[in-house]
Every structure is written in structure tokens, then in C-alpha cells.
Coordinates of C-alpha atoms in Angstrom, one line a residue:
M931 CA 6.5 -31.3 24.4
K932 CA 3.9 -34.0 24.5
V933 CA 2.2 -34.7 21.1
I934 CA -0.5 -37.2 20.2
A935 CA -1.8 -38.1 16.7
A936 CA -5.5 -37.7 16.1
L937 CA -7.4 -39.5 13.3
A938 CA -11.1 -38.9 12.6
A939 CA -12.4 -42.3 11.4
N940 CA -15.8 -43.0 9.8
L941 CA -16.3 -46.4 8.3
E942 CA -19.3 -45.3 6.2
M943 CA -18.4 -42.0 4.6
S944 CA -15.1 -40.2 4.0
S945 CA -14.4 -36.6 4.9
I946 CA -14.9 -35.5 1.3
G947 CA -18.3 -37.2 1.0
T948 CA -17.3 -40.4 -0.9
K949 CA -17.7 -43.9 0.5
S950 CA -15.2 -44.8 3.2
R951 CA -12.4 -47.2 2.4
L952 CA -11.0 -47.4 6.0
S953 CA -11.9 -51.0 6.3
A954 CA -10.9 -51.9 2.8
E955 CA -7.8 -54.0 2.5
L956 CA -4.8 -52.6 0.8
H957 CA -2.3 -55.4 0.1
G958 CA -4.0 -57.5 2.8
V959 CA -4.1 -54.8 5.5
P960 CA -7.1 -52.5 6.2
V961 CA -6.4 -48.9 5.2
L962 CA -7.0 -47.6 8.8
R963 CA -4.7 -50.1 10.3
R964 CA -1.9 -49.3 7.7
T965 CA -2.2 -45.6 8.7
V966 CA -2.0 -46.3 12.4
E967 CA 0.9 -48.8 11.9
R968 CA 2.9 -46.1 10.0
L969 CA 2.2 -43.5 12.7
M970 CA 3.4 -46.0 15.4
R971 CA 6.9 -45.7 13.9
A972 CA 7.0 -41.9 14.7
K973 CA 9.2 -41.6 17.7
E974 CA 7.8 -38.2 18.7
I975 CA 4.2 -39.3 18.9
T976 CA 3.3 -40.4 22.5
D977 CA -0.2 -41.8 21.6
I978 CA -2.5 -42.4 18.7
V979 CA -6.2 -41.5 19.2
V980 CA -8.8 -42.6 16.7
L981 CA -12.0 -40.6 17.0
A982 CA -15.0 -42.7 15.7
P983 CA -18.8 -42.5 15.9
S984 CA -20.0 -44.4 19.0
D985 CA -21.7 -47.1 16.9
Q986 CA -18.4 -47.7 15.0
T987 CA -15.9 -47.8 17.9
D988 CA -16.1 -51.6 18.3
Q989 CA -15.4 -52.2 14.6
C990 CA -12.6 -49.7 14.6
A991 CA -11.1 -51.4 17.7
Q992 CA -11.3 -54.7 15.9
L993 CA -9.5 -53.3 12.9
L994 CA -6.7 -51.9 15.1
R995 CA -6.4 -54.8 17.6
G996 CA -2.8 -55.2 18.7
T997 CA -1.7 -51.7 17.6
R998 CA -0.6 -48.9 20.0
S999 CA -3.8 -46.8 19.5
T1000 CA -6.8 -45.8 21.5
V1001 CA -10.3 -45.7 19.9
T1002 CA -12.5 -43.0 21.4
S1003 CA -16.1 -42.3 20.6
C1004 CA -16.9 -38.9 19.0
D1005 CA -20.4 -38.1 18.0
A1006 CA -19.9 -34.4 17.3
S1007 CA -22.3 -32.9 14.8
P1008 CA -20.9 -32.2 11.3
M1009 CA -18.6 -29.2 11.1
P1010 CA -20.7 -26.2 10.1
W1011 CA -18.3 -25.5 7.2
A1012 CA -17.9 -29.2 6.2
S1013 CA -20.1 -28.9 3.1
L1014 CA -18.3 -25.7 2.1
V1015 CA -14.9 -27.4 2.5
Q1016 CA -16.0 -30.5 0.6
T1017 CA -17.3 -28.4 -2.3
S1018 CA -14.2 -26.1 -2.3
R1019 CA -11.8 -29.0 -2.4
K1020 CA -13.3 -31.0 -5.3
W1021 CA -11.2 -29.5 -8.0
A1022 CA -8.0 -29.6 -5.9
L1023 CA -7.9 -33.1 -4.4
D1024 CA -4.4 -33.9 -5.7
G1025 CA -2.7 -30.9 -4.0
W1026 CA -2.3 -29.9 -0.3
R1027 CA -4.0 -26.6 -1.1
G1028 CA -5.7 -25.0 -4.1
G1029 CA -9.3 -25.2 -3.0
L1030 CA -11.6 -22.2 -3.3
G1031 CA -11.3 -19.7 -0.4
S1032 CA -7.8 -21.1 0.4
T1033 CA -9.1 -24.4 1.7
T1034 CA -6.5 -27.1 2.2
C1035 CA -6.4 -30.9 2.6
F1036 CA -6.0 -30.4 6.3
D1037 CA -9.5 -28.9 6.4
E1038 CA -11.0 -32.1 5.1
Y1039 CA -10.2 -34.1 8.3
T1040 CA -9.3 -31.6 11.1
D1041 CA -12.2 -30.7 13.4
C1042 CA -10.7 -28.5 16.2
R1043 CA -13.9 -28.9 18.2
A1044 CA -13.1 -32.6 18.6
L1045 CA -9.5 -31.9 19.2
T1046 CA -10.4 -29.5 22.0
G1047 CA -12.0 -32.5 23.7
L1048 CA -8.8 -34.4 23.5
L1049 CA -6.9 -31.6 25.0
D1050 CA -9.2 -31.6 28.0
T1051 CA -8.8 -35.4 28.6
T1052 CA -5.1 -35.9 27.7
G1053 CA -3.4 -32.6 28.7
V1054 CA -1.1 -32.7 25.7
D1055 CA 0.8 -29.7 24.3
A1056 CA 0.0 -30.3 20.6
V1057 CA -1.9 -32.6 18.3
M1058 CA -0.8 -34.0 15.0
S1059 CA -4.0 -34.2 12.9
V1060 CA -3.7 -36.9 10.2
S1061 CA -6.1 -38.4 7.8
A1062 CA -7.3 -41.8 8.9
A1063 CA -7.0 -42.9 5.3
A1064 CA -3.3 -42.1 4.8
P1065 CA -1.6 -45.5 4.5
V1066 CA 1.7 -44.1 3.3
V1067 CA 2.0 -41.3 5.8
D1068 CA 5.8 -40.8 6.4
P1069 CA 6.6 -41.3 10.2
R1070 CA 10.0 -39.7 9.8
M1071 CA 8.4 -36.6 8.3
I1072 CA 6.0 -36.5 11.2
D1073 CA 9.0 -36.6 13.6
T1074 CA 10.8 -33.9 11.7
M1075 CA 7.7 -31.6 11.8
I1076 CA 7.4 -32.0 15.6
Q1077 CA 11.1 -31.4 16.1
H1078 CA 10.9 -28.3 13.9
N1079 CA 7.9 -27.0 15.9
R1080 CA 9.7 -27.6 19.2
R1081 CA 12.7 -25.5 18.0
E1082 CA 10.6 -22.6 16.8
T1083 CA 9.2 -20.0 19.2
E1084 CA 7.8 -17.2 17.0
F1085 CA 5.8 -19.4 14.7
A1086 CA 5.1 -22.4 17.0
D1087 CA 1.3 -22.3 16.7
L1088 CA 1.3 -24.8 13.9
T1089 CA 3.6 -26.7 11.5
F1090 CA 2.9 -28.1 8.1
V1091 CA 4.7 -29.2 5.0
Q1092 CA 4.1 -28.8 1.3
A1093 CA 3.4 -32.4 0.3
P1094 CA 0.8 -34.4 -1.6
P1095 CA -2.3 -35.1 0.6
G1096 CA -1.7 -38.2 2.8
L1097 CA 2.1 -38.0 3.2
A1098 CA 1.9 -35.9 6.4
G1099 CA -0.6 -34.1 8.6
I1100 CA -0.7 -30.8 10.3
L1101 CA 0.7 -30.1 13.8
L1102 CA -1.4 -27.8 16.0
R1103 CA -0.4 -26.4 19.4
A1104 CA -3.1 -26.5 22.1
D1105 CA -3.7 -22.8 22.2
T1106 CA -4.2 -22.7 18.4
I1107 CA -6.7 -25.6 18.5
R1108 CA -8.8 -23.8 21.2
Q1109 CA -8.6 -20.6 19.2
L1110 CA -9.8 -22.2 16.0
A1111 CA -12.5 -24.1 17.8
E1112 CA -13.8 -20.8 19.3
Q1113 CA -13.7 -19.0 16.0
N1114 CA -15.3 -22.1 14.3
I1115 CA -13.2 -21.9 11.2
P1116 CA -11.1 -24.4 9.2
V1117 CA -7.4 -24.2 9.9
G1118 CA -6.7 -23.6 6.2
W1119 CA -8.6 -20.3 6.2
T1120 CA -6.0 -18.9 8.5
F1121 CA -3.6 -19.3 5.5
A1122 CA -5.8 -17.2 3.3
Y1123 CA -4.8 -13.8 1.8
Q1124 CA -6.6 -11.0 3.6
P1125 CA -6.6 -7.7 1.6
D1126 CA -7.0 -5.6 4.8
N1127 CA -4.2 -7.5 6.6
P1128 CA -1.7 -8.6 4.0
R1129 CA 1.3 -10.8 4.9
K1130 CA 3.7 -13.2 3.3
D1131 CA 2.4 -16.4 2.0
V1132 CA 2.6 -19.0 4.8
I1133 CA 4.9 -21.2 2.7
F1134 CA 7.6 -18.6 3.3
L1135 CA 7.1 -18.5 7.1
E1136 CA 8.7 -20.8 9.6
C1137 CA 5.5 -22.7 10.2
C1138 CA 6.1 -24.3 6.9
L1139 CA 8.8 -26.9 7.1
E1140 CA 10.9 -27.1 4.0
V1141 CA 10.9 -30.6 2.4
P1142 CA 12.9 -32.0 -0.6
M1143 CA 11.7 -30.9 -4.0
E1144 CA 10.7 -34.4 -4.9
V1145 CA 8.0 -34.0 -2.2
R1146 CA 7.2 -30.4 -2.6
Y1147 CA 6.5 -30.6 -6.4
A1148 CA 4.8 -34.0 -6.4
V1149 CA 1.1 -34.2 -7.4
G1150 CA -1.2 -37.0 -6.5
R1151 CA -3.7 -37.8 -3.7
C1152 CA -2.4 -40.4 -1.3
I1153 CA -5.5 -40.5 0.9
A1154 CA -7.5 -43.6 0.2
D1155 CA -11.0 -42.0 -0.2
T1156 CA -11.7 -42.1 -4.0
D1157 CA -11.5 -44.7 -6.7
R1158 CA -8.5 -43.1 -8.3
S1159 CA -6.5 -42.5 -5.1
L1160 CA -7.1 -46.0 -3.9
Q1161 CA -6.0 -47.4 -7.3
R1162 CA -2.9 -45.1 -7.1
L1163 CA -2.0 -46.4 -3.7
K1164 CA -2.4 -50.0 -4.8
C1165 CA 0.0 -49.4 -7.7
L1166 CA 2.4 -47.6 -5.5
L1167 CA 2.6 -50.4 -3.0
D1168 CA 2.9 -52.9 -5.8
D1169 CA 6.2 -51.2 -6.7
M1170 CA 7.5 -50.5 -3.2
D1171 CA 6.5 -52.0 0.1
D1172 CA 7.7 -49.4 2.6
P1173 CA 8.1 -46.0 0.8
D1174 CA 9.2 -42.8 2.5
A1175 CA 7.9 -39.4 1.3
V1176 CA 10.8 -38.8 -1.2
A1177 CA 10.3 -42.2 -2.8
V1178 CA 6.5 -41.5 -3.0
G1179 CA 7.2 -38.1 -4.6
R1180 CA 9.5 -39.7 -7.2
W1181 CA 7.0 -42.4 -7.9
L1182 CA 4.2 -39.9 -8.4
A1183 CA 6.2 -37.9 -10.8
A1184 CA 7.1 -40.9 -12.9
A1185 CA 3.5 -42.2 -12.8
E1186 CA 2.1 -38.8 -14.0
A1187 CA 4.5 -38.8 -16.9
K1188 CA 3.8 -42.3 -18.2
T1189 CA 0.2 -43.3 -17.2
F1190 CA -3.3 -42.1 -17.7
E1191 CA -6.6 -43.1 -16.2
Q1192 CA -9.2 -45.2 -18.1
L1193 CA -11.4 -42.1 -18.0
P1194 CA -10.6 -38.4 -17.7
T1195 CA -10.9 -36.9 -14.3
E1196 CA -12.5 -33.8 -15.7
V1197 CA -14.8 -33.3 -18.7
E1198 CA -15.9 -29.9 -19.9
I1199 CA -19.1 -30.0 -21.9
E1200 CA -20.2 -27.3 -24.3
L1201 CA -24.0 -27.1 -24.3
T1202 CA -24.3 -24.4 -27.0
T1203 CA -22.3 -21.9 -28.8
D1204 CA -24.9 -19.2 -28.2
D1205 CA -23.2 -16.3 -26.4
P1206 CA -24.7 -13.1 -25.1
Y1207 CA -21.3 -11.4 -25.8
P1208 CA -20.2 -12.6 -29.3
E1209 CA -17.8 -9.7 -29.6
N1210 CA -16.0 -10.5 -26.4
L1211 CA -12.2 -9.7 -26.5
L1212 CA -10.9 -12.3 -24.0
R1213 CA -12.2 -15.6 -25.5
P1214 CA -13.1 -17.1 -28.8
A1215 CA -16.7 -16.2 -29.5
G1216 CA -19.2 -15.1 -32.2
S1217 CA -17.9 -15.5 -35.7
K1218 CA -14.7 -17.2 -34.5
I1219 CA -16.8 -20.2 -33.4
P1220 CA -18.6 -22.5 -35.8
T1221 CA -22.3 -22.8 -34.8
R1222 CA -22.7 -26.0 -32.9
G1223 CA -25.5 -27.6 -30.9
P1224 CA -27.4 -27.3 -28.8
I1225 CA -26.1 -30.6 -27.5
S1226 CA -28.7 -33.3 -26.9
K1227 CA -29.7 -34.3 -23.4
E1228 CA -29.2 -37.9 -24.4
I1229 CA -25.5 -37.4 -25.1
V1230 CA -25.0 -35.5 -21.8
S1231 CA -26.8 -38.2 -19.9
R1232 CA -24.8 -41.0 -21.5
L1233 CA -21.6 -39.2 -21.0
S1234 CA -22.4 -38.6 -17.4
R1235 CA -23.2 -42.2 -16.7
E1236 CA -19.9 -43.3 -18.2
A1237 CA -17.7 -40.6 -16.6
T1238 CA -19.2 -41.2 -13.2
A1239 CA -18.0 -44.8 -13.1
M1240 CA -15.3 -43.2 -11.1
D1241 CA -16.5 -41.6 -7.9
D1242 CA -14.3 -38.5 -8.1
S1243 CA -15.3 -37.5 -11.6
L1244 CA -15.7 -33.8 -12.4
I1245 CA -18.0 -32.2 -15.0
V1246 CA -17.9 -28.5 -16.1
L1247 CA -20.6 -27.0 -18.2
G1248 CA -18.8 -24.4 -20.3
G1249 CA -17.2 -24.4 -23.7
F1250 CA -17.5 -21.6 -26.1
G1251 CA -21.0 -20.4 -25.4
D1252 CA -23.1 -19.7 -22.4
P1253 CA -24.6 -23.0 -21.0
L1254 CA -27.5 -21.0 -19.5
R1255 CA -28.6 -20.4 -23.1
H1256 CA -29.2 -24.1 -23.8
P1257 CA -33.0 -24.3 -24.5
D1258 CA -33.3 -27.1 -21.9
F1259 CA -30.6 -26.1 -19.3
T1260 CA -32.7 -27.4 -16.4
G1261 CA -33.3 -30.7 -18.1
I1262 CA -29.6 -31.0 -18.8
L1263 CA -28.9 -30.6 -15.1
A1264 CA -31.5 -33.1 -14.2
S1265 CA -30.0 -35.6 -16.5
L1266 CA -26.6 -35.2 -14.8
R1267 CA -28.2 -35.9 -11.4
D1268 CA -30.5 -38.7 -12.6
T1269 CA -31.4 -40.5 -9.4
S1270 CA -32.6 -43.5 -11.3
A1271 CA -29.0 -44.2 -12.4
S1272 CA -26.6 -46.2 -10.4
S1273 CA -24.9 -43.1 -9.1
S1274 CA -26.0 -39.6 -8.1
G1275 CA -24.0 -38.1 -11.0
P1276 CA -20.6 -36.5 -11.0
F1277 CA -18.6 -35.9 -7.8
G1278 CA -18.1 -32.3 -8.8
L1279 CA -20.4 -30.2 -11.1
A1280 CA -19.6 -26.7 -12.2
V1281 CA -21.2 -24.2 -14.5
R1282 CA -19.2 -21.4 -16.2
S1283 CA -21.4 -18.5 -17.4
T1284 CA -21.4 -14.7 -18.1
G1285 CA -24.4 -14.5 -15.7
V1286 CA -26.5 -12.5 -18.2
D1287 CA -29.1 -15.2 -18.4
L1288 CA -29.1 -16.1 -14.7
T1289 CA -32.8 -16.2 -14.1
D1290 CA -34.5 -17.4 -10.9
D1291 CA -35.7 -20.6 -12.4
K1292 CA -32.1 -21.5 -13.5
I1293 CA -30.7 -20.6 -10.1
E1294 CA -33.3 -22.9 -8.5
A1295 CA -32.4 -25.6 -10.9
M1296 CA -28.8 -25.4 -10.0
I1297 CA -29.7 -25.6 -6.3
D1298 CA -32.0 -28.5 -6.9
N1299 CA -29.4 -30.4 -8.9
R1300 CA -26.5 -29.7 -6.5
V1301 CA -24.3 -27.6 -8.8
D1302 CA -21.1 -27.0 -6.8
I1303 CA -19.6 -24.0 -8.5
L1304 CA -21.1 -21.2 -10.5
S1305 CA -18.2 -19.4 -12.1
I1306 CA -19.1 -16.0 -13.5
S1307 CA -16.8 -14.5 -16.2
L1308 CA -16.7 -10.8 -15.2
D1309 CA -13.1 -9.9 -16.2
A1310 CA -13.5 -6.3 -14.9
W1311 CA -14.0 -4.3 -11.8
S1312 CA -15.5 -1.1 -13.4
S1313 CA -18.5 -0.9 -15.6
D1314 CA -16.5 1.0 -18.2
T1315 CA -13.9 -1.8 -18.6
Y1316 CA -16.6 -4.5 -18.5
G1317 CA -18.4 -2.9 -21.4
K1318 CA -15.3 -2.5 -23.5
L1319 CA -14.2 -6.1 -23.0
Q1320 CA -17.6 -7.9 -23.3
S1321 CA -19.1 -5.8 -26.1
P1322 CA -16.5 -3.5 -27.6
N1323 CA -18.6 -2.3 -30.5
H1324 CA -21.7 -1.8 -28.3
P1325 CA -20.3 -1.3 -24.7
T1326 CA -23.4 0.2 -23.3
K1327 CA -25.3 -3.1 -24.0
A1328 CA -23.1 -4.9 -21.4
S1329 CA -24.2 -4.1 -17.9
L1330 CA -21.9 -5.1 -15.0
D1331 CA -24.5 -3.9 -12.5
F1332 CA -27.1 -6.2 -13.9
V1333 CA -24.8 -9.3 -13.6
R1334 CA -23.8 -8.3 -10.1
K1335 CA -27.4 -8.1 -9.0
R1336 CA -28.1 -11.6 -10.5
M1337 CA -25.0 -12.9 -8.5
E1338 CA -26.5 -11.4 -5.4
R1339 CA -29.8 -13.2 -6.2
V1340 CA -28.0 -16.5 -6.1
G1341 CA -26.9 -15.7 -2.6
E1342 CA -30.4 -14.8 -1.6
L1343 CA -31.9 -18.0 -2.9
T1344 CA -29.2 -20.3 -1.5
Q1345 CA -29.6 -18.6 1.9
K1346 CA -33.3 -19.1 1.6
R1347 CA -32.8 -22.8 0.8
S1348 CA -30.2 -23.2 3.6
T1349 CA -27.5 -24.5 1.3
A1350 CA -23.9 -23.5 0.5
K1351 CA -24.2 -24.5 -3.2
P1352 CA -23.6 -23.3 -5.7
I1353 CA -20.6 -21.3 -4.6
V1354 CA -20.5 -18.2 -6.8
V1355 CA -17.0 -17.5 -8.0
P1356 CA -16.2 -14.2 -9.8
S1357 CA -13.7 -14.9 -12.6
F1358 CA -11.1 -12.6 -14.1
T1359 CA -9.0 -13.3 -17.2
K1360 CA -5.9 -11.2 -17.0
S1361 CA -5.0 -9.3 -20.1
K1362 CA -3.3 -6.1 -21.1
D1363 CA -6.8 -4.6 -21.4
N1364 CA -7.8 -5.1 -17.8
V1365 CA -4.6 -5.7 -15.7
H1366 CA -5.0 -2.3 -14.2
E1367 CA -8.1 -3.5 -12.4
M1368 CA -6.9 -6.9 -11.3
D1369 CA -5.9 -5.9 -7.8
A1370 CA -9.2 -4.1 -7.2
F1371 CA -11.1 -7.0 -8.6
Y1372 CA -9.3 -9.6 -6.4
D1373 CA -9.5 -7.6 -3.2
G1374 CA -13.0 -6.5 -3.8
W1375 CA -14.5 -9.9 -4.3
I1376 CA -12.4 -11.5 -1.5
R1377 CA -13.9 -8.9 0.8
K1378 CA -17.4 -9.6 -0.5
L1379 CA -17.5 -13.3 -1.2
G1380 CA -14.3 -14.8 0.1
V1381 CA -13.6 -16.5 -3.3
V1382 CA -12.3 -15.4 -6.7
T1383 CA -10.3 -16.9 -9.5
I1384 CA -7.8 -15.2 -11.8
Q1385 CA -6.4 -16.9 -14.9
G1386 CA -4.0 -15.9 -17.6
Y1387 CA -5.1 -14.9 -21.1
S1388 CA -4.8 -17.6 -23.8
H1389 CA -4.3 -16.9 -27.4
Y1390 CA -5.4 -20.5 -28.2
A1391 CA -2.2 -21.5 -29.9
G1392 CA -2.0 -18.4 -32.0
Q1393 CA -5.5 -18.6 -33.3
I1394 CA -6.7 -15.3 -31.8
E1395 CA -4.9 -12.1 -31.0
N1396 CA -2.4 -12.3 -28.2
R1397 CA -3.6 -9.9 -25.5
S1398 CA -1.6 -11.4 -22.6
V1399 CA 0.4 -9.3 -20.3
I1400 CA 3.3 -11.8 -20.2
N1401 CA 3.9 -15.4 -21.2
M1402 CA 3.7 -17.4 -17.9
A1403 CA 4.9 -20.7 -19.4
P1404 CA 8.1 -22.1 -17.9
S1405 CA 11.2 -22.0 -20.0
T1406 CA 11.5 -25.7 -20.4
R1407 CA 8.8 -27.5 -22.3
I1408 CA 7.3 -30.7 -20.8
P1409 CA 4.5 -32.9 -22.0
C1410 CA 1.1 -31.4 -21.4
R1411 CA -0.4 -32.5 -18.1
R1412 CA -4.0 -32.1 -19.4
L1413 CA -3.7 -34.9 -21.9
R1414 CA -3.8 -37.4 -19.0
S1415 CA -6.6 -35.8 -17.0
R1416 CA -9.2 -33.9 -19.0
C1417 CA -10.9 -33.3 -22.3
M1418 CA -13.6 -31.2 -23.9
V1419 CA -16.9 -32.2 -25.5
L1420 CA -18.2 -29.8 -28.0
A1421 CA -21.9 -29.1 -28.6
D1422 CA -22.0 -31.3 -31.8
G1423 CA -20.7 -34.3 -29.9
C1424 CA -17.1 -34.0 -31.1
V1425 CA -14.4 -34.6 -28.4
T1426 CA -11.2 -32.5 -28.5
A1427 CA -8.0 -33.1 -26.5
C1428 CA -8.4 -29.7 -24.9
E1429 CA -10.1 -26.3 -25.2
Q1430 CA -7.3 -24.9 -27.5
D1431 CA -9.1 -26.5 -30.4
F1432 CA -12.2 -24.3 -30.1
A1433 CA -13.1 -24.7 -33.8
G1434 CA -13.2 -28.5 -33.4
M1435 CA -10.9 -28.9 -36.4
A1436 CA -8.9 -31.8 -34.9
P1437 CA -11.3 -33.9 -32.9
I1438 CA -10.1 -37.1 -31.2
G1439 CA -13.5 -38.7 -31.6
N1440 CA -17.3 -38.2 -31.6
L1441 CA -19.7 -39.3 -28.9
N1442 CA -22.3 -39.9 -31.6
E1443 CA -20.1 -42.8 -32.8
N1444 CA -18.0 -44.0 -29.8
S1445 CA -18.0 -44.0 -26.0
L1446 CA -15.9 -41.6 -24.0
S1447 CA -13.6 -44.5 -22.8
E1448 CA -13.0 -45.6 -26.4
I1449 CA -12.1 -42.1 -27.5
W1450 CA -10.0 -41.4 -24.4
S1451 CA -7.8 -44.5 -24.9
G1452 CA -8.2 -44.6 -28.7
G1453 CA -5.6 -44.3 -31.4
V1454 CA -5.7 -40.5 -31.9
M1455 CA -5.3 -39.7 -28.3
T1456 CA -2.6 -42.4 -27.8
K1457 CA -0.6 -41.0 -30.7
L1458 CA -0.9 -37.5 -29.2
R1459 CA 0.3 -38.6 -25.8
D1460 CA 3.2 -40.6 -27.3
A1461 CA 4.3 -37.5 -29.3
H1462 CA 4.3 -35.4 -26.1
R1463 CA 6.2 -38.1 -24.2
D1464 CA 8.9 -38.0 -26.9
H1465 CA 8.8 -34.1 -27.0
R1466 CA 7.5 -34.1 -30.6
Y1467 CA 5.0 -31.2 -30.1
D1468 CA 4.9 -30.3 -33.8
E1469 CA 3.2 -33.6 -34.6
S1470 CA -0.2 -32.6 -33.1
P1471 CA -3.1 -32.0 -35.5
L1472 CA -3.0 -28.5 -36.9
N1473 CA 0.2 -28.0 -35.0
L1474 CA -1.7 -26.6 -32.1
C1475 CA 0.5 -28.1 -29.4
A1476 CA 3.7 -26.5 -30.8
A1477 CA 2.1 -23.0 -30.6
C1478 CA 0.4 -23.6 -27.3
D1479 CA 1.4 -21.7 -24.1
E1480 CA -1.0 -23.5 -21.8
W1481 CA 0.8 -26.9 -21.5
H1482 CA 2.0 -26.2 -17.9
R1483 CA -1.6 -25.7 -16.5
P1484 CA -2.9 -28.4 -14.2

């Protein structure tokens, strides 16, 4: 079986929409060259083809001079689903999958239309599609994937591994490439659950090569296309010059446990505590929440400018009220996307809402300001359950049909504006009150929109009634992962370590007094992280960490 490696290279923009780092030096060697040199060590690869825009082929060839690679011009138009994949992957960059609609890291850089052209000119049996910005891709893992594929007959259309993005690629047989190109869909969508054609998860099929647990459970993007991933790779190569996948997996696990970024990757901002459903049973609301805000546009703008110093920053407008009820919601969005600033705002921008106040002008504002995700908290499939959950004392005042129509209106306006954003995502919080509708909810919205999210119920460290079906936390307690990646800003400017402190009783700082970076690396947060590192969970303010069941969530 003849196999070539294919790398789509663009020296200006990455496949996820950030600036390209392919020509940037990593320990004295350009990222693109490092990737190719690693692939050259894979014995099962017969050739390495770099697909580049015609006006960049000379520069790519210069970067790769002396390597066993071929630079070929490829001026194909952007993939029709490229924007959708970019948007879907923003909150899952550190994992091989997890993007909305079952998108994977492979979808970021694999264009089967271009690969079909390679099949026609090379006559190969299969293509190993690899990110051009993967300077620690493991050549032995690449070889093992090809050998595994050669042995398999029933599931030989493709082979992949569960590994952090950048440690491997995806192997596609020629017929599969042609089929995907004809269907014009990303390869990851073939992995998706289909309610009318259910099957085992692909990770349990032979197309998924089993890898050591150090690789399978590691978290961390090893594709050099964001500020954080490039910095991660620099630190990794500082510690080891020629790591294999297992060594990288162990390093990532150790790094996650002992380090944190200068700024959180994700910041959730509460714009107001005003809620159309103050009696809601599935989240703290109404009298359980101190009246806060509305937050000032100046705080949001200042916070955005600071957080977006990193080009993969994520901002969620949510909290314990409906952001659409902020009196200047459109102004808030505009401040986040202030074009006069040095950046165009956060890499990812999401809004979480009940959808009750989803008027046309607010939908237009979200389109204008490039909101990526609009998550609608429905929590029910039937109107009866919806009313009982959202407004238990006045269930007839909660209309599921009304919210559904407003969601449809988003689709109408985005189609009219020829944009994929915002992606509307129906959300379901699983509890003993609605678990009987969970399957219908999931299958129904997958059929209708192709995306849906389901999350477990949280009792917020024992502060509200426990309505969960079952405790999903693992049996062995580990330090909370969220303390190193995200935080919450309440509508009064207070910053809390996480959403469990919905009353703001144990803030780690206040944006009216300090910057986000000062708060994030300040004494209160440092003490909390140190306590978790030493497994002293009862030393958190108000003892929230000891009673929390959400510490395992990413």
C-alpha cells in the first residue's frame, strides 16, 4: 500500500483563522520544516506533499530546502464548511474531538477536494493528512497507524488515534477521500451520532488504533497556530528535544497539574441578574441571586482588551441572568468587537440565553458582531415539562413554542445574511425532572439542527436542592481543572474562581479595583490553586470546593 503525507500550508492564516506560525522559528527551526522533518522519519510514508497557495510555493520551498518533500500549488476555494468547522472547534481546541456537531481536529486541516487532486496525480492508495503546524508529530505513531490500516479489511476506509491535536494525523483510503469530496462534508462528521442510523462510537471500532493511556487521556493542543499552543510547544521542546507521543502525553499531564496561563482561556461574563424565569428549577435564579448590575460597558470593554491579548481567548456572556436583558446588549457586543482596538475582540464569543428576549434587533446585533454560539437553555422537549421547569408556579407563562419560533428566526436571518453565525445550540440540563425527555430532546434537535448540548445538573456545592439523576464525578478527587483555565465575572465587577459561587460570597478580586491578570495570578487565586495541588479542598472560601461535584469538568 502506497501512502503519502499531505500538509495544507498557508503562511498567512491558519486553518482555524488565527495568524499562521508556519514560518516562525521554534528552537531555531521553522514550524513547517520541523513538521516535515518529523514526517521524514516515518518509514511507511513514500512522499510528503505540501499544498500551498501558488503565491506562497516559492517561500514554502525555501523553508523546506533540503528536505524530502514536494511543494505543490493549490488554489482551491475555501471549504464550504470551513467557517462552520472553525466556529465549532473554538471551545475544543485542546482535544481531538469535542467540537459542536462532532467536528474534530482533522476537519481543521483536511480538505478532501484537494486530496482528490493528489490521488489523480500520484496514484497512491491512501493519504495521511497531517497539520502543517505539527512540529512534534510522532513518526512512529504514523507508521503504526499505516501498518494497522494495512492489516484491517473491514474497517480500512480510515484510521485515526485518540491523541492531542498535532501528535498524529488521519489516514484516509483513496475511495474514502473521493466519497467525502463528492459528499462535500468534513471527515469528522462521519463520526457523528445519527439517530436514524445508530452505531457504536467510532472509538470502539477498528478504525481507531488503540494508543497508550498517556496519549489517550492527555489534553493540550500541539498544533502551533495559537499564542498558547506555540508557547506550550516552546516549553515542551525546552524540556525534551525529540519527544515521542508518550513523552508528550506525560509532559502535558504534568504541565496541566502545575502551571497556569497568565490569563484565563475562557471568561464568563454576567451582564445582569435579570431573568425571565426567576423560579427556574435547574439553576440558581430569582431570590437565590443577589441583585447585581447591569454591568458597565466600560468594564466589559476593558476586560475584553486585556483577555484578548492572547489570540485564542474565549468569552461567554452568561452568568445568573439572561444577557439579552442587559439594557445595552447591542452596545456590549459592539464593545467586545471594537474595531478601533488592536485586535478584533475574542477568538470565540458565545451567548447563553433562555431565548425569551430574542428580538430581531438582538439577533441582527449578534450577526453584526460575529457571535459564534447562541446557546438556548430549553431543558425540555415537551411544552408541559418546559413550563414546569422554567416557571413551576406559573407554568403557562413559559412558552416553549414561542422560544422555538425565535430560534427559527435566527436561522432565517443568518440565512438571509449568508452567514453560519451564530450557531444556535439547544441546551439541556439533565435532572430527575426531565431525564425522561433527554433522548427525545437529543435526537430531535440533532435531526433538526445537527447540534445539541447536554450537561449534568449542578447543586452548586450544596447551595441548592440536588435534583441530579446520578453523581457523575469520578471516585478519585483531583485538583479542579477549571482553576487553571477559566473564571467568572459577575455583573457587579466581582470575579469568582468559578460559577459555583453564584452569590459572589468569596470573590477572588474585583475589576473595579484590579486588572484581570492581577486577579488571575493574585494571592487569593494562588492560595486556592496551592490548596488544590495539595488536595486540601476544605480550605477554599466558604468550603465550596469540598462540597463541589463539578471539579472534573473541563
